[in-house]
PDB file of C-alpha atoms in Angstrom:
ATOM      1  CA  MET A 185       0.042  -0.142   0.318  1.00 65.00           C
ATOM      2  CA  LEU A 186       1.245   3.359  -1.095  1.00 74.00           C
ATOM      3  CA  ASN A 187       2.022   5.634   2.002  1.00 79.00           C
ATOM      4  CA  LYS A 188       3.519   8.513  -0.189  1.00 84.00           C
ATOM      5  CA  CYS A 189       3.105   9.714  -3.676  1.00 84.00           C
ATOM      6  CA  CYS A 190       6.894   9.774  -5.790  1.00 84.00           C
ATOM      7  CA  CYS A 191       8.583   8.613  -2.124  1.00 83.00           C
ATOM      8  CA  CYS A 192       8.569  11.978  -0.776  1.00 88.00           C
ATOM      9  CA  ILE A 193       5.002  13.793  -1.292  1.00 88.00           C
ATOM     10  CA  PRO A 194       1.724  12.817   1.298  1.00 89.00           C
ATOM     11  CA  LEU A 195      -0.993  11.079  -0.539  1.00 87.00           C
ATOM     12  CA  ARG A 196      -3.258  13.986  -0.270  1.00 89.00           C
ATOM     13  CA  ALA A 197      -1.105  16.310  -1.736  1.00 91.00           C
ATOM     14  CA  GLY A 198       0.426  14.145  -4.605  1.00 92.00           C
ATOM     15  CA  VAL A 199      -3.635  13.740  -5.243  1.00 92.00           C
ATOM     16  CA  PHE A 200      -3.990  17.139  -5.450  1.00 94.00           C
ATOM     17  CA  ILE A 201      -1.094  17.702  -7.731  1.00 94.00           C
ATOM     18  CA  ILE A 202      -2.156  14.500  -9.957  1.00 93.00           C
ATOM     19  CA  SER A 203      -5.597  16.158 -10.597  1.00 94.00           C
ATOM     20  CA  LEU A 204      -4.327  19.447 -11.483  1.00 94.00           C
ATOM     21  CA  LEU A 205      -2.004  18.038 -13.542  1.00 93.00           C
ATOM     22  CA  SER A 206      -4.670  15.887 -15.470  1.00 91.00           C
ATOM     23  CA  LEU A 207      -7.072  19.114 -15.502  1.00 92.00           C
ATOM     24  CA  VAL A 208      -4.110  21.439 -17.122  1.00 92.00           C
ATOM     25  CA  ARG A 209      -3.600  18.078 -19.471  1.00 89.00           C
ATOM     26  CA  GLU A 210      -7.128  17.806 -20.671  1.00 86.00           C
ATOM     27  CA  ASP A 211      -7.676  21.527 -20.767  1.00 85.00           C
ATOM     28  CA  CYS A 212      -4.301  22.088 -22.944  1.00 86.00           C
ATOM     29  CA  GLN A 213      -5.679  19.205 -25.348  1.00 82.00           C
ATOM     30  CA  PHE A 214      -9.092  20.771 -25.650  1.00 79.00           C
ATOM     31  CA  LYS A 215      -7.666  23.824 -26.510  1.00 81.00           C
ATOM     32  CA  HIS A 216      -5.306  22.243 -29.099  1.00 78.00           C
ATOM     33  CA  THR A 217      -8.132  20.345 -30.745  1.00 75.00           C
ATOM     34  CA  SER A 218     -10.608  23.291 -30.733  1.00 75.00           C
ATOM     35  CA  LEU A 219      -7.713  25.220 -32.444  1.00 75.00           C
ATOM     36  CA  THR A 220      -6.420  22.499 -34.748  1.00 72.00           C
ATOM     37  CA  PHE A 221      -9.669  21.336 -36.018  1.00 70.00           C
ATOM     38  CA  ALA A 222      -9.580  22.975 -39.350  1.00 60.00           C
ATOM     39  CA  ALA A 223      -5.978  21.760 -40.452  1.00 62.00           C
ATOM     40  CA  LEU A 224      -7.464  17.832 -38.841  1.00 58.00           C
ATOM     41  CA  HIS A 225     -10.139  18.151 -41.415  1.00 58.00           C
ATOM     42  CA  SER A 226      -8.026  19.085 -44.159  1.00 56.00           C
ATOM     43  CA  ILE A 227      -5.612  16.042 -43.477  1.00 55.00           C
ATOM     44  CA  ALA A 228      -8.559  13.700 -43.563  1.00 52.00           C
ATOM     45  CA  HIS A 229      -8.822  14.071 -47.293  1.00 54.00           C
ATOM     46  CA  GLY A 230     -12.398  14.082 -47.549  1.00 53.00           C
ATOM     47  CA  VAL A 231     -13.503  11.926 -44.337  1.00 54.00           C
ATOM     48  CA  ASN A 232     -16.136  14.212 -41.908  1.00 60.00           C
ATOM     49  CA  MET A 233     -14.003  14.981 -39.071  1.00 62.00           C
ATOM     50  CA  THR A 234     -16.745  16.545 -37.212  1.00 71.00           C
ATOM     51  CA  VAL A 235     -18.214  13.372 -35.426  1.00 72.00           C
ATOM     52  CA  PRO A 236     -14.725  12.302 -33.715  1.00 70.00           C
ATOM     53  CA  PHE A 237     -14.305  16.417 -33.017  1.00 75.00           C
ATOM     54  CA  TYR A 238     -17.243  16.201 -30.831  1.00 79.00           C
ATOM     55  CA  VAL A 239     -16.803  13.230 -29.310  1.00 78.00           C
ATOM     56  CA  PHE A 240     -13.237  14.005 -28.446  1.00 78.00           C
ATOM     57  CA  ILE A 241     -14.389  17.781 -26.960  1.00 80.00           C
ATOM     58  CA  ALA A 242     -17.190  15.619 -24.944  1.00 83.00           C
ATOM     59  CA  ILE A 243     -14.818  13.397 -23.647  1.00 82.00           C
ATOM     60  CA  SER A 244     -12.547  16.111 -22.554  1.00 82.00           C
ATOM     61  CA  SER A 245     -15.252  17.886 -20.735  1.00 86.00           C
ATOM     62  CA  VAL A 246     -16.008  15.217 -18.861  1.00 88.00           C
ATOM     63  CA  LEU A 247     -12.364  14.678 -17.949  1.00 88.00           C
ATOM     64  CA  VAL A 248     -12.194  17.933 -16.787  1.00 90.00           C
ATOM     65  CA  LEU A 249     -14.892  17.873 -14.635  1.00 92.00           C
ATOM     66  CA  PHE A 250     -13.850  14.608 -12.797  1.00 93.00           C
ATOM     67  CA  SER A 251     -10.114  16.278 -12.366  1.00 93.00           C
ATOM     68  CA  ILE A 252     -12.151  19.103 -10.588  1.00 94.00           C
ATOM     69  CA  PHE A 253     -13.792  16.568  -8.305  1.00 94.00           C
ATOM     70  CA  GLY A 254     -10.348  14.908  -7.683  1.00 93.00           C
ATOM     71  CA  LEU A 255      -9.112  18.872  -6.622  1.00 94.00           C
ATOM     72  CA  VAL A 256     -12.216  19.130  -4.424  1.00 94.00           C
ATOM     73  CA  GLY A 257     -12.021  15.709  -2.955  1.00 92.00           C
ATOM     74  CA  ALA A 258      -8.208  16.457  -2.311  1.00 92.00           C
ATOM     75  CA  MET A 259      -8.851  19.870  -0.270  1.00 91.00           C
ATOM     76  CA  ALA A 260     -11.800  19.037   1.555  1.00 90.00           C
ATOM     77  CA  GLN A 261     -11.283  15.261   1.794  1.00 88.00           C
ATOM     78  CA  LYS A 262     -14.636  14.655   0.362  1.00 89.00           C
ATOM     79  CA  ARG A 263     -14.364  10.717  -0.386  1.00 89.00           C
ATOM     80  CA  GLY A 264     -17.086  10.577  -2.592  1.00 91.00           C
ATOM     81  CA  PHE A 265     -15.163  13.310  -5.025  1.00 94.00           C
ATOM     82  CA  VAL A 266     -11.742  11.362  -4.957  1.00 93.00           C
ATOM     83  CA  GLN A 267     -13.991   7.991  -5.348  1.00 93.00           C
ATOM     84  CA  ALA A 268     -15.120   9.469  -8.596  1.00 94.00           C
ATOM     85  CA  PHE A 269     -11.871  11.220  -9.545  1.00 94.00           C
ATOM     86  CA  ARG A 270     -10.395   7.880  -9.136  1.00 94.00           C
ATOM     87  CA  VAL A 271     -12.750   5.290 -11.337  1.00 94.00           C
ATOM     88  CA  MET A 272     -12.241   8.230 -13.905  1.00 93.00           C
ATOM     89  CA  TYR A 273      -8.570   8.238 -13.699  1.00 92.00           C
ATOM     90  CA  TRP A 274      -8.426   4.466 -13.957  1.00 93.00           C
ATOM     91  CA  ILE A 275     -11.001   4.053 -16.796  1.00 92.00           C
ATOM     92  CA  TYR A 276      -8.665   6.923 -18.564  1.00 88.00           C
ATOM     93  CA  THR A 277      -5.552   5.281 -17.812  1.00 89.00           C
ATOM     94  CA  ILE A 278      -6.929   1.661 -18.937  1.00 91.00           C
ATOM     95  CA  LEU A 279      -8.231   3.266 -22.276  1.00 86.00           C
ATOM     96  CA  ALA A 280      -5.059   4.779 -23.178  1.00 83.00           C
ATOM     97  CA  PHE A 281      -3.186   1.542 -22.613  1.00 86.00           C
ATOM     98  CA  ILE A 282      -5.501  -0.180 -24.751  1.00 87.00           C
ATOM     99  CA  ALA A 283      -5.291   2.820 -27.508  1.00 81.00           C
ATOM    100  CA  THR A 284      -1.851   3.130 -27.666  1.00 79.00           C
ATOM    101  CA  PHE A 285      -1.075  -0.420 -28.560  1.00 80.00           C
ATOM    102  CA  ALA A 286      -3.892  -0.612 -30.475  1.00 81.00           C
ATOM    103  CA  VAL A 287      -2.364   2.265 -32.873  1.00 75.00           C
ATOM    104  CA  TYR A 288       1.027   0.722 -32.593  1.00 77.00           C
ATOM    105  CA  ILE A 289      -0.229  -3.073 -33.920  1.00 82.00           C
ATOM    106  CA  ALA A 290      -2.264  -1.127 -36.990  1.00 76.00           C
ATOM    107  CA  LEU A 291       0.488   0.640 -38.086  1.00 73.00           C
ATOM    108  CA  LEU A 292       2.638  -2.220 -38.007  1.00 78.00           C
ATOM    109  CA  VAL A 293       0.021  -4.319 -39.936  1.00 80.00           C
ATOM    110  CA  LYS A 294      -0.384  -1.180 -42.290  1.00 76.00           C
ATOM    111  CA  ARG A 295       3.516  -0.438 -42.234  1.00 75.00           C
ATOM    112  CA  ALA A 296       3.551  -0.608 -45.788  1.00 78.00           C
ATOM    113  CA  ASP A 297       0.933   1.806 -46.521  1.00 76.00           C
ATOM    114  CA  VAL A 298       2.131   4.287 -43.741  1.00 69.00           C
ATOM    115  CA  GLN A 299       5.517   4.307 -45.557  1.00 72.00           C
ATOM    116  CA  SER A 300       4.170   4.890 -49.007  1.00 77.00           C
ATOM    117  CA  ALA A 301       2.180   7.863 -47.432  1.00 71.00           C
ATOM    118  CA  CYS A 302       4.723   9.261 -45.724  1.00 69.00           C
ATOM    119  CA  VAL A 303       7.114   9.175 -48.959  1.00 73.00           C
ATOM    120  CA  ILE A 304       4.429  10.986 -50.989  1.00 75.00           C
ATOM    121  CA  GLU A 305       3.934  13.483 -48.627  1.00 67.00           C
ATOM    122  CA  MET A 306       7.208  14.321 -48.391  1.00 69.00           C
ATOM    123  CA  MET A 307       7.752  14.458 -52.143  1.00 72.00           C
ATOM    124  CA  ASN A 308       4.532  16.567 -52.225  1.00 72.00           C
ATOM    125  CA  ASP A 309       6.476  18.883 -49.739  1.00 64.00           C
ATOM    126  CA  SER A 310       9.899  19.371 -51.083  1.00 55.00           C
ATOM    127  CA  SER A 311      10.316  22.603 -48.698  1.00 53.00           C
ATOM    128  CA  ASN A 312      10.561  20.871 -45.640  1.00 50.00           C
ATOM    129  CA  SER A 313      13.528  19.516 -45.403  1.00 46.00           C
ATOM    130  CA  ASN A 314      12.685  18.169 -41.737  1.00 50.00           C
ATOM    131  CA  SER A 315      12.524  14.220 -41.834  1.00 50.00           C
ATOM    132  CA  LEU A 316      12.399  11.929 -38.856  1.00 50.00           C
ATOM    133  CA  PRO A 317      14.922   9.645 -37.672  1.00 49.00           C
ATOM    134  CA  ALA A 318      14.712   5.938 -38.430  1.00 49.00           C
ATOM    135  CA  ASP A 319      14.564   5.344 -34.604  1.00 50.00           C
ATOM    136  CA  ALA A 320      12.139   8.040 -33.652  1.00 53.00           C
ATOM    137  CA  SER A 321       8.888   5.620 -33.829  1.00 62.00           C
ATOM    138  CA  TYR A 322      10.962   3.518 -31.170  1.00 65.00           C
ATOM    139  CA  ALA A 323      11.468   6.788 -29.191  1.00 70.00           C
ATOM    140  CA  ASP A 324       7.911   7.471 -29.376  1.00 72.00           C
ATOM    141  CA  LEU A 325       6.855   4.365 -28.815  1.00 71.00           C
ATOM    142  CA  CYS A 326       9.299   4.513 -25.433  1.00 78.00           C
ATOM    143  CA  SER A 327       7.941   7.908 -24.891  1.00 82.00           C
ATOM    144  CA  ARG A 328       4.552   6.625 -24.573  1.00 80.00           C
ATOM    145  CA  ALA A 329       5.087   3.413 -22.509  1.00 81.00           C
ATOM    146  CA  THR A 330       6.581   5.768 -19.833  1.00 87.00           C
ATOM    147  CA  THR A 331       3.989   7.820 -20.042  1.00 87.00           C
ATOM    148  CA  ILE A 332       1.286   5.009 -19.501  1.00 88.00           C
ATOM    149  CA  THR A 333       3.552   3.727 -16.616  1.00 90.00           C
ATOM    150  CA  LEU A 334       3.602   6.857 -14.887  1.00 91.00           C
ATOM    151  CA  ALA A 335      -0.331   7.046 -15.330  1.00 90.00           C
ATOM    152  CA  ILE A 336      -0.599   3.682 -13.576  1.00 92.00           C
ATOM    153  CA  TYR A 337       1.435   4.444 -10.843  1.00 93.00           C
ATOM    154  CA  PHE A 338      -0.408   7.626 -10.503  1.00 92.00           C
ATOM    155  CA  ALA A 339      -3.870   5.753 -10.572  1.00 92.00           C
ATOM    156  CA  CYS A 340      -2.387   3.531  -7.891  1.00 92.00           C
ATOM    157  CA  ALA A 341      -1.812   6.734  -5.717  1.00 92.00           C
ATOM    158  CA  VAL A 342      -5.489   8.241  -6.198  1.00 92.00           C
ATOM    159  CA  SER A 343      -6.760   4.657  -5.125  1.00 92.00           C
ATOM    160  CA  ALA A 344      -4.637   4.245  -2.388  1.00 90.00           C
ATOM    161  CA  TYR A 345      -5.415   8.035  -0.646  1.00 91.00           C
ATOM    162  CA  ALA A 346      -9.514   6.697  -1.879  1.00 90.00           C
ATOM    163  CA  THR A 347      -9.071   4.264   0.672  1.00 88.00           C
ATOM    164  CA  ARG A 348      -7.903   5.747   3.263  1.00 87.00           C
ATOM    165  CA  LEU A 349     -10.501   8.047   3.538  1.00 85.00           C
ATOM    166  CA  LYS A 350     -13.174   6.140   5.629  1.00 73.00           C
ATOM    167  CA  PRO A 351     -16.877   7.214   4.451  1.00 67.00           C
ATOM    168  CA  SER A 352     -18.644   9.938   5.747  1.00 55.00           C
ATOM    169  CA  TYR A 353     -20.994   8.171   8.454  1.00 51.00           C
ATOM    170  CA  GLN A 354     -17.999   6.814  10.156  1.00 50.00           C
ATOM    171  CA  HIS A 355     -16.941  10.331  11.394  1.00 47.00           C
ATOM    172  CA  HIS A 356     -18.630  10.966  14.445  1.00 50.00           C
ATOM    173  CA  PRO A 357     -17.262  13.560  16.741  1.00 54.00           C
ATOM    174  CA  LEU A 358     -16.650  12.159  20.372  1.00 53.00           C
ATOM    175  CA  ARG A 359     -19.237  13.060  22.946  1.00 57.00           C
ATOM    176  CA  ASP A 360     -18.295  14.467  26.205  1.00 54.00           C
ATOM    177  CA  LEU A 361     -19.728  11.979  28.614  1.00 54.00           C
ATOM    178  CA  GLU A 362     -20.691  14.562  31.275  1.00 58.00           C
ATOM    179  CA  ASP A 363     -23.126  15.893  28.884  1.00 56.00           C
ATOM    180  CA  PHE A 364     -24.999  12.764  29.207  1.00 55.00           C
ATOM    181  CA  PRO A 365     -25.710  11.673  32.712  1.00 57.00           C
ATOM    182  CA  GLN A 366     -26.095   7.943  33.812  1.00 59.00           C
ATOM    183  CA  THR A 367     -29.484   6.528  34.033  1.00 60.00           C
ATOM    184  CA  SER A 368     -30.317   5.032  37.705  1.00 56.00           C
ATOM    185  CA  TYR A 369     -30.098   1.317  35.553  1.00 53.00           C
ATOM    186  CA  LYS A 370     -26.350   1.925  34.412  1.00 52.00           C
ATOM    187  CA  SER A 371     -25.381   3.064  37.777  1.00 53.00           C
ATOM    188  CA  ALA A 372     -26.748  -0.094  39.305  1.00 51.00           C
ATOM    189  CA  VAL A 373     -24.924  -2.144  36.990  1.00 51.00           C
ATOM    190  CA  TYR A 374     -21.529  -0.800  37.763  1.00 51.00           C
TER     191      TYR A 374
END
């Protein structure tokens, strides 16, 4: 069981930082996708990109909302908010894991088509002298694998914090026994 996040940060502060980073990431992705929608549409070569665009916008909006839940839950120590953020973060992490490796499997299967499309694109755009090194795909794969490993670790940290927060019905303040006098029955028993 995790006691600290990243070996030195208390779990509560770690969950706050994780939810803040998640909020910033989703906000940046939301803005980037919104600004580059026209460019994505022109790259698609006639494929209608409006449905995937709006699906992505909806998913990003939900992730931003749950990241705010994580922030509020970590600040106010609210178990329900942290639990909601935990579930969302695990779902996001698992989907990112599946999507990343599905894309790489699809690229391996259609390797010849991708390479020929890249060659045609480079020949059409002769003014662009930037070419990717041969090992760029391996570096990208390692980068994504590291990112997913960190996401799994962060999801475990959020889960550890969520399990340490007790349900709200268990947090009853202690009563002062002098405020509640004993009945004659209890005094006779003692």
